[in-house]
Tab-separated table of C-alpha atoms and ligand atoms in Angstrom:
chain	number	residue	atom	x	y	z
A	1	MET	CA	50.762	-30.971	116.690
A	2	LYS	CA	51.866	-34.174	115.085
A	3	LEU	CA	54.614	-35.391	112.790
A	4	ILE	CA	53.334	-37.651	110.039
A	5	CYS	CA	56.081	-39.695	108.441
A	6	ILE	CA	56.178	-41.625	105.179
A	7	GLY	CA	58.150	-44.846	104.860
A	8	ARG	CA	59.454	-46.329	101.610
A	9	ASN	CA	58.870	-43.413	99.278
A	10	TYR	CA	62.071	-43.812	97.200
A	11	THR	CA	62.794	-46.948	95.180
A	12	ALA	CA	66.548	-47.041	95.830
A	13	HIS	CA	66.037	-46.810	99.605
A	14	ILE	CA	63.464	-49.637	99.531
A	15	GLU	CA	66.108	-51.734	97.783
A	16	GLU	CA	68.925	-50.893	100.209
A	17	LEU	CA	66.832	-52.112	103.171
A	18	GLN	CA	65.440	-55.017	101.129
A	19	ASN	CA	61.908	-53.937	101.924
A	20	GLU	CA	58.846	-54.712	99.858
A	21	ARG	CA	57.602	-51.957	97.610
A	22	PRO	CA	54.335	-50.816	99.209
A	23	GLU	CA	51.078	-50.632	97.272
A	24	GLU	CA	50.074	-47.499	99.125
A	25	PRO	CA	52.049	-45.018	101.215
A	26	LEU	CA	53.320	-46.349	104.538
A	27	LEU	CA	52.458	-43.932	107.374
A	28	PHE	CA	53.610	-43.591	110.930
A	29	ILE	CA	53.439	-40.819	113.512
A	30	LYS	CA	56.066	-39.367	115.806
A	31	PRO	CA	54.940	-37.557	118.967
A	32	ASP	CA	55.846	-33.878	119.339
A	33	SER	CA	58.162	-34.842	122.213
A	34	ALA	CA	60.464	-36.405	119.555
A	35	ILE	CA	61.399	-32.963	118.213
A	36	LEU	CA	65.044	-32.124	118.871
A	37	PRO	CA	65.118	-28.482	120.009
A	38	ARG	CA	67.126	-26.204	117.681
A	39	GLU	CA	70.795	-25.825	118.518
A	40	GLN	CA	70.763	-28.897	120.766
A	41	ASP	CA	73.054	-31.869	120.287
A	42	PHE	CA	71.618	-35.258	119.380
A	43	TYR	CA	72.371	-37.916	122.013
A	44	ILE	CA	72.391	-41.529	120.859
A	45	PRO	CA	69.875	-43.247	123.151
A	46	GLU	CA	71.219	-45.979	125.430
A	47	PHE	CA	68.766	-48.581	124.078
A	48	SER	CA	70.304	-48.652	120.596
A	49	ASP	CA	73.691	-49.470	119.054
A	50	ASP	CA	72.589	-48.668	115.539
A	51	VAL	CA	70.883	-45.297	115.182
A	52	HIS	CA	70.546	-44.252	111.538
A	53	TYR	CA	70.063	-40.810	110.028
A	54	GLU	CA	67.308	-40.529	107.408
A	55	ALA	CA	67.311	-37.134	105.707
A	56	GLU	CA	63.891	-36.092	104.437
A	57	LEU	CA	62.102	-33.180	102.828
A	58	LEU	CA	59.628	-31.631	105.287
A	59	VAL	CA	56.311	-29.975	104.508
A	60	ARG	CA	54.503	-27.663	106.960
A	61	ILE	CA	50.704	-27.733	107.085
A	62	CYS	CA	49.047	-24.283	107.344
A	63	LYS	CA	45.334	-25.023	107.772
A	64	VAL	CA	42.924	-27.699	108.901
A	65	GLY	CA	41.909	-30.252	106.315
A	66	LYS	CA	40.338	-33.664	105.922
A	67	HIS	CA	39.726	-35.645	102.714
A	68	ILE	CA	41.812	-33.134	100.791
A	69	ASP	CA	41.665	-33.405	97.020
A	70	PRO	CA	45.200	-33.571	95.544
A	71	ARG	CA	44.345	-30.623	93.276
A	72	PHE	CA	43.814	-28.401	96.314
A	73	ALA	CA	46.631	-29.868	98.439
A	74	PRO	CA	49.058	-26.969	97.727
A	75	THR	CA	46.776	-24.572	99.602
A	76	TYR	CA	47.249	-26.673	102.759
A	77	TYR	CA	51.006	-26.153	103.138
A	78	ASP	CA	53.093	-23.031	103.263
A	79	ALA	CA	56.743	-24.011	103.773
A	80	PHE	CA	59.420	-26.598	103.131
A	81	SER	CA	62.435	-27.668	105.091
A	82	VAL	CA	64.773	-30.589	105.484
A	83	GLY	CA	65.084	-32.740	108.579
A	84	ILE	CA	66.129	-36.098	109.956
A	85	ASP	CA	63.962	-39.045	110.895
A	86	PHE	CA	66.414	-40.683	113.339
A	87	THR	CA	65.734	-44.399	113.564
A	88	ALA	CA	66.991	-46.997	116.049
A	89	ARG	CA	67.488	-49.554	113.274
A	90	ASP	CA	68.331	-52.486	115.555
A	91	LEU	CA	65.185	-51.946	117.612
A	92	GLN	CA	63.084	-51.322	114.507
A	93	SER	CA	64.277	-54.598	112.946
A	94	ARG	CA	63.286	-56.541	116.048
A	95	LEU	CA	59.850	-54.880	116.116
A	96	LYS	CA	59.335	-55.422	112.372
A	97	GLU	CA	60.205	-59.102	112.703
A	98	LYS	CA	57.481	-59.529	115.291
A	99	GLY	CA	54.985	-57.386	113.394
A	100	LEU	CA	54.937	-54.853	116.241
A	101	PRO	CA	54.544	-51.060	115.931
A	102	TRP	CA	57.714	-49.021	115.310
A	103	GLU	CA	57.078	-46.133	117.714
A	104	LYS	CA	59.897	-46.924	120.135
A	105	ALA	CA	62.399	-47.041	117.260
A	106	LYS	CA	61.175	-43.851	115.572
A	107	GLY	CA	59.462	-41.692	118.180
A	108	PHE	CA	62.006	-41.441	120.976
A	109	ASP	CA	63.108	-38.052	122.339
A	110	GLY	CA	65.259	-36.201	119.830
A	111	ALA	CA	64.364	-38.496	116.910
A	112	ALA	CA	62.909	-35.667	114.815
A	113	VAL	CA	65.209	-32.947	113.513
A	114	ILE	CA	63.455	-30.019	111.870
A	115	GLY	CA	65.393	-27.451	109.865
A	116	GLU	CA	64.536	-23.795	109.348
A	117	TRP	CA	61.399	-23.251	107.291
A	118	VAL	CA	61.492	-21.677	103.857
A	119	PRO	CA	58.215	-20.271	102.454
A	120	LYS	CA	57.105	-22.368	99.494
A	121	GLU	CA	56.808	-19.236	97.310
A	122	GLN	CA	60.614	-19.065	97.296
A	123	PHE	CA	60.749	-22.123	95.051
A	124	ALA	CA	59.733	-22.033	91.400
A	125	GLY	CA	58.226	-25.512	91.538
A	126	ARG	CA	57.919	-28.402	93.905
A	127	GLU	CA	58.505	-31.011	91.201
A	128	HIS	CA	62.289	-30.762	91.524
A	129	LEU	CA	63.320	-29.811	95.027
A	130	ASN	CA	66.626	-31.329	95.967
A	131	PHE	CA	68.020	-31.874	99.426
A	132	VAL	CA	71.331	-33.128	100.723
A	133	LEU	CA	72.705	-34.463	103.972
A	134	GLU	CA	76.375	-34.073	104.768
A	135	LYS	CA	78.119	-36.048	107.468
A	136	ASN	CA	81.484	-34.714	108.600
A	137	GLY	CA	81.712	-32.639	105.420
A	138	GLU	CA	80.896	-35.470	103.023
A	139	GLN	CA	77.633	-35.868	101.139
A	140	VAL	CA	75.909	-39.062	102.321
A	141	GLN	CA	72.363	-38.592	101.023
A	142	ARG	CA	70.834	-36.718	98.141
A	143	GLY	CA	67.119	-36.681	97.393
A	144	ASP	CA	64.867	-35.017	94.889
A	145	THR	CA	61.097	-34.732	95.036
A	146	SER	CA	60.945	-35.892	91.407
A	147	LEU	CA	62.096	-39.346	92.586
A	148	MET	CA	59.332	-39.816	95.160
A	149	LEU	CA	56.951	-42.705	94.525
A	150	TRP	CA	54.140	-40.530	95.913
A	151	LYS	CA	54.437	-36.787	95.410
A	152	ILE	CA	53.669	-34.201	98.085
A	153	ASP	CA	50.114	-33.473	96.928
A	154	GLU	CA	49.227	-37.179	96.704
A	155	LEU	CA	50.661	-37.739	100.185
A	156	ILE	CA	48.565	-34.929	101.651
A	157	ALA	CA	45.420	-36.342	100.045
A	158	TYR	CA	46.199	-39.841	101.288
A	159	ILE	CA	47.176	-38.822	104.848
A	160	SER	CA	44.067	-36.672	105.244
A	161	THR	CA	41.768	-39.622	104.568
A	162	PHE	CA	42.987	-41.077	107.912
A	163	PHE	CA	44.175	-38.135	109.984
A	164	THR	CA	42.757	-34.619	110.049
A	165	LEU	CA	45.652	-32.323	109.222
A	166	LYS	CA	46.019	-29.315	111.469
A	167	LYS	CA	47.934	-26.066	111.252
A	168	GLY	CA	51.517	-26.707	112.348
A	169	ASP	CA	51.560	-30.433	111.571
A	170	ILE	CA	54.681	-31.540	109.737
A	171	ILE	CA	55.050	-34.210	107.076
A	172	PHE	CA	58.316	-36.146	106.787
A	173	THR	CA	58.129	-37.289	103.168
A	174	GLY	CA	60.485	-40.281	103.270
A	175	THR	CA	64.193	-40.814	102.830
A	176	PRO	CA	66.253	-41.574	99.725
A	177	GLU	CA	69.085	-44.119	99.682
A	178	GLY	CA	72.273	-43.653	101.668
A	179	VAL	CA	70.942	-44.030	105.215
A	180	GLY	CA	73.602	-44.966	107.731
A	181	ARG	CA	74.724	-45.152	111.292
A	182	VAL	CA	75.681	-42.159	113.392
A	183	ALA	CA	78.582	-42.200	115.841
A	184	PRO	CA	79.609	-39.836	118.623
A	185	ASN	CA	81.279	-36.658	117.286
A	186	ASP	CA	79.555	-36.869	113.887
A	187	TYR	CA	78.500	-33.499	112.527
A	188	LEU	CA	75.433	-33.407	110.276
A	189	VAL	CA	74.266	-30.611	107.987
A	190	GLY	CA	71.061	-30.627	105.945
A	191	TYR	CA	70.582	-28.546	102.792
A	192	LEU	CA	67.533	-27.693	100.721
A	193	GLU	CA	68.338	-26.395	97.222
A	194	GLY	CA	71.878	-25.709	98.379
A	195	LYS	CA	70.893	-23.722	101.468
A	196	PRO	CA	71.907	-25.112	104.898
A	197	LEU	CA	68.798	-25.370	107.111
A	198	PHE	CA	70.095	-27.330	110.080
A	199	SER	CA	73.354	-28.555	111.592
A	200	LEU	CA	73.910	-30.690	114.655
A	201	ASN	CA	76.471	-32.603	116.643
A	202	VAL	CA	76.025	-36.235	117.607
A	203	LYS	CA	76.969	-37.204	121.149
A	204	GLY	CA	77.385	-40.658	122.646
B	1	ZN	ZN1	62.035	-41.970	107.388
């Protein structure tokens, strides 16, 4: 399975990193080895001094599809969650400067946190799903699908023109503003519509 991630999908986050607003969705892939097993602590890798959390809404693909029409996209996913796209920001900045791929900064072991899945039927609509990340008991990020530049169904259509989507693939739909550094002993909790779906400790 693969993790397909979207960059720059919220205007305020594009501004905080002083990135250009993309003309089409920015895609990258994390390997499945990046998934942090449930209940495990996150260890800051030794090659970075500036690992950032990026809380994101996650979408789980439930059947194979290619060239999916946005109208039919909802039949290709069955659950939502919230997760973290951990990013070695210092390494990513160096790679970006040189125009090199980001994989080392985004795809390292443990860089993908995946919360518990909630069947999509449990939500009245997907137009206004809100998610929150708390760090040490304080809210640091808050996102809402209504603020996405590209909505879930458009993302699925776009992604599937390049990559065949398979059952079990997971889409990380991009992070809102408020990204920041993690430090040893931080405690992170992710919520979807007020329900906690993951929690983890950061270790140095
Ligand atoms: Zn991200």
